[in-house]
GROMACS .gro file of C-alpha atoms in nm:
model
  162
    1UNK     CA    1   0.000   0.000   0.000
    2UNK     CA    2   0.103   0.346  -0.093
    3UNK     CA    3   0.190   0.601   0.223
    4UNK     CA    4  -0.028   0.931   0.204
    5UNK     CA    5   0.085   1.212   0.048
    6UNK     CA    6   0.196   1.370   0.305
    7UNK     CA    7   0.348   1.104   0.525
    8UNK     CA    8   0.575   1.061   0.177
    9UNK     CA    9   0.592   1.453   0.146
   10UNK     CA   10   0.745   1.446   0.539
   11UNK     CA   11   0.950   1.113   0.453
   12UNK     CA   12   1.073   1.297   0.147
   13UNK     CA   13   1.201   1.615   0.368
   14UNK     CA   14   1.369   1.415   0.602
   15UNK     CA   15   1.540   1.265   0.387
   16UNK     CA   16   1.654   1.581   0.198
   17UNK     CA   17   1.770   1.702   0.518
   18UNK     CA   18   1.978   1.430   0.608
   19UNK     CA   19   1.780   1.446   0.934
   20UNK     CA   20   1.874   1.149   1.242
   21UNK     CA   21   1.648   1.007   1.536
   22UNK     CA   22   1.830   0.984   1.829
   23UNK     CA   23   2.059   0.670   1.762
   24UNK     CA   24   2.231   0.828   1.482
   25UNK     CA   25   1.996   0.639   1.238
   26UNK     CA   26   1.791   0.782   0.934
   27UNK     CA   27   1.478   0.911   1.095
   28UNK     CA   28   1.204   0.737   0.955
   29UNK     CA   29   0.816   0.778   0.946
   30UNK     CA   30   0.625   0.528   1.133
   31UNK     CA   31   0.267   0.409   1.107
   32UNK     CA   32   0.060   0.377   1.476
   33UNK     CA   33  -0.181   0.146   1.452
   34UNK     CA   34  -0.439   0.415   1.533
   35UNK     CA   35  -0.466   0.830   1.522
   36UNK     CA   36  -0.285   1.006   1.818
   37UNK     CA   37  -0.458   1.352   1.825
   38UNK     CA   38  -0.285   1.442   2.180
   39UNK     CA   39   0.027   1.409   2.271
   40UNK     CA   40  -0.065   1.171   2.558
   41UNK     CA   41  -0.223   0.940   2.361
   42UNK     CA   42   0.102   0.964   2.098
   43UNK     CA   43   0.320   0.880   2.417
   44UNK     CA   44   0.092   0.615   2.527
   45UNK     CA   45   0.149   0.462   2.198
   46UNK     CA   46   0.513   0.497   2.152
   47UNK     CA   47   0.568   0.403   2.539
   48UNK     CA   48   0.764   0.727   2.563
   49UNK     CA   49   0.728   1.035   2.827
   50UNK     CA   50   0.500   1.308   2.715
   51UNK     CA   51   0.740   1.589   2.739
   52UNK     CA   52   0.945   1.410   2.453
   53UNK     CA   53   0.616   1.467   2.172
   54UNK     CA   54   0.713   1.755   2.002
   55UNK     CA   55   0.340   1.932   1.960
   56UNK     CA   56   0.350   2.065   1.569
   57UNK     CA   57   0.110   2.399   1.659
   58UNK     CA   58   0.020   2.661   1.378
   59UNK     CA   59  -0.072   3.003   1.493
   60UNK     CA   60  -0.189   3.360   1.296
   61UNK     CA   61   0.063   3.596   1.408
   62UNK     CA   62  -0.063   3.868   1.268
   63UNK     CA   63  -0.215   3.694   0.969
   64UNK     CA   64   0.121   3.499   0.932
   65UNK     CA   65   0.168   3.134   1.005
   66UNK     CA   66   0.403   3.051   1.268
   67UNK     CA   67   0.504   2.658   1.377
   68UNK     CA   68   0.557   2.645   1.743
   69UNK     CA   69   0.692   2.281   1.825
   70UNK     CA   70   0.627   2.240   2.217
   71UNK     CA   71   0.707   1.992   2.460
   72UNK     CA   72   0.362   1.791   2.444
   73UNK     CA   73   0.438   1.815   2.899
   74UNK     CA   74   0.308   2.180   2.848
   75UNK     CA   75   0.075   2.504   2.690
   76UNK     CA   76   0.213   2.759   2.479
   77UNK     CA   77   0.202   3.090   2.707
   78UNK     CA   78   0.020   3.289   2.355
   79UNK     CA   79   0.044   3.686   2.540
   80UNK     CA   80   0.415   3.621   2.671
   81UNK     CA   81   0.503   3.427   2.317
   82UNK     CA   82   0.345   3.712   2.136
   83UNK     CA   83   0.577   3.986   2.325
   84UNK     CA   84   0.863   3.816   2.285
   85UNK     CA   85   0.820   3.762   1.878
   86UNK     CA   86   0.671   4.085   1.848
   87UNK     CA   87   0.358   4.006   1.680
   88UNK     CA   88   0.053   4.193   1.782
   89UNK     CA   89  -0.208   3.877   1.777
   90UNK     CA   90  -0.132   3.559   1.837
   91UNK     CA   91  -0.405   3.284   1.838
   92UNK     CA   92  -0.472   2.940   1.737
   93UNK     CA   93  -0.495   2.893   1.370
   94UNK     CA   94  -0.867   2.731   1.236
   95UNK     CA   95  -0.824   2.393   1.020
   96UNK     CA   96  -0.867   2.596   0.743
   97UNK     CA   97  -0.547   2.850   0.807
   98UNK     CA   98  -0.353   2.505   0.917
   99UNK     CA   99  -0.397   2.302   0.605
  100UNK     CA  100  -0.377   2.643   0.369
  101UNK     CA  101  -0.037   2.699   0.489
  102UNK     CA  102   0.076   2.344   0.574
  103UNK     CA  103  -0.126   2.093   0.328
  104UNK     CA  104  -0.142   1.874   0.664
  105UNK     CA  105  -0.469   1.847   0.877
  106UNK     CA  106  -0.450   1.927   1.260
  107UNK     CA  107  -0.295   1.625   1.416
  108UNK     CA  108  -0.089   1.533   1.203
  109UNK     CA  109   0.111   1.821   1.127
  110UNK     CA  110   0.457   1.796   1.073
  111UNK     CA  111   0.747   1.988   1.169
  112UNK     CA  112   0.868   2.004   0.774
  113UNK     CA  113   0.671   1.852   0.429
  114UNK     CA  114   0.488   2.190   0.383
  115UNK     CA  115   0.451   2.371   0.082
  116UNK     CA  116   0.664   2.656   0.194
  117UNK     CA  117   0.896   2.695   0.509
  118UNK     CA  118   0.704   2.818   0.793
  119UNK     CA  119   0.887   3.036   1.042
  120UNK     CA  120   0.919   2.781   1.339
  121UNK     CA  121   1.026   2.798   1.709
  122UNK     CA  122   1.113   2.500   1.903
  123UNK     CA  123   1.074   2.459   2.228
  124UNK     CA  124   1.385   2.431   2.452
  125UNK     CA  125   1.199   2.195   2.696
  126UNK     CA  126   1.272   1.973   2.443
  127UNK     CA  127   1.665   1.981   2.482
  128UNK     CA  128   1.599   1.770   2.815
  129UNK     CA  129   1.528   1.430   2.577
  130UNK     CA  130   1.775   1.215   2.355
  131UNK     CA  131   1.502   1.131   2.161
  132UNK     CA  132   1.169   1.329   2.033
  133UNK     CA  133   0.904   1.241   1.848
  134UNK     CA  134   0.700   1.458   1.610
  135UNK     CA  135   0.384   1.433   1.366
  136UNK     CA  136   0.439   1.273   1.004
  137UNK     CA  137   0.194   1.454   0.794
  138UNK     CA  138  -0.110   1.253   0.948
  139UNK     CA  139  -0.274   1.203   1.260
  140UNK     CA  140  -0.173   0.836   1.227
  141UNK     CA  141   0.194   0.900   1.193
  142UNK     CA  142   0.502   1.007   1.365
  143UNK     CA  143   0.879   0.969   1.338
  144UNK     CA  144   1.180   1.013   1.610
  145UNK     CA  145   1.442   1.293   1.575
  146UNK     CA  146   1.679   1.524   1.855
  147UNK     CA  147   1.678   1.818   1.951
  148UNK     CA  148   1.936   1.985   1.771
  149UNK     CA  149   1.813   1.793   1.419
  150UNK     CA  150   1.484   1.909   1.460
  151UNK     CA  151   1.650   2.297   1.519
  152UNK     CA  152   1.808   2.214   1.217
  153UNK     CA  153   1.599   2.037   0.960
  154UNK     CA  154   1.332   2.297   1.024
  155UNK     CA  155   1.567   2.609   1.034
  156UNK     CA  156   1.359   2.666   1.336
  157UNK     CA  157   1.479   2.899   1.665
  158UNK     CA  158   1.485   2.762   1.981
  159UNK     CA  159   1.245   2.938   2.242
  160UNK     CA  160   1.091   2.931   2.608
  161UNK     CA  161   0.744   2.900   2.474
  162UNK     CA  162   0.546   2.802   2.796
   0.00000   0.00000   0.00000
């Protein structure tokens, strides 16, 4: 069977970028059984701590999407995010804003595979983990990367986002 589009449109990024999990190995999408829409349940089904999901979240800054990844342990403080980036308004994006800008539906979004590049900050609570694991394009997939790779396959900034 043929992957979606968009887990092959993530598969194909990482692979672009060169990107690693955390054994050094070619990160690689992976197929749950069912849909994680929370990073609890994504945890619960990779038998991993909850802090190490790597929440994909869109936002309109200021009619501009921004990809926060977050530590899936915590919320995105919006008002002390929005100071710090300078943005005036800074609020969830609707499904419709999401898959405009990233061709993935909520759940499933990926940290890379879109269209365009998305300006993207990444958590530092995610530093504290050798291994992450992020969204593959659908709300059935996921795939395990570091840190540092996901800093650098997404050309993303690290920031205090809680």
């Amino acid at each position: 069977m043929q992957p979606h589009p968009n887990v092959r449109a993530v598969q194909d990024a990482l692979d672009r970028a060169g990107a690693l999990d955390g054994t050094g190995q070619p990160s690689a999408v992976r197929l749950l059984p069912d849909a994680v829409h929370t990073a609890a349940a994504a945890a619960e089904a990779l038998g991993v701590q909850v802090g190490q999901i790597a929440n994909s979240l869109i936002f309109d800054a200021d009619d501009t999407p921004l990809l926060v990844l977050t530590s899936g342990a915590h919320r995105v403080d919006t008002a002390g995010l929005a100071a710090s980036i300078g943005v005036t308004r800074l609020r969830r994006a609707t499904p419709e804003f999401v898959r405009a800008h990233t061709g993935q539906p909520i759940g499933g979004v990926a940290p890379l595979g879109h269209p365009r590049p998305l300006r993207t900050l990444v958590d530092t609570a995610l530093a504290a983990y050798p291994e992450i694991w992020a969204a593959g394009g659908v709300p059935q997939a996921v795939f395990p990367t570091t840190y540092a790779e996901l800093l650098r396959v997404t050309a993303g900034t690290a920031a205090e986002v809680a």
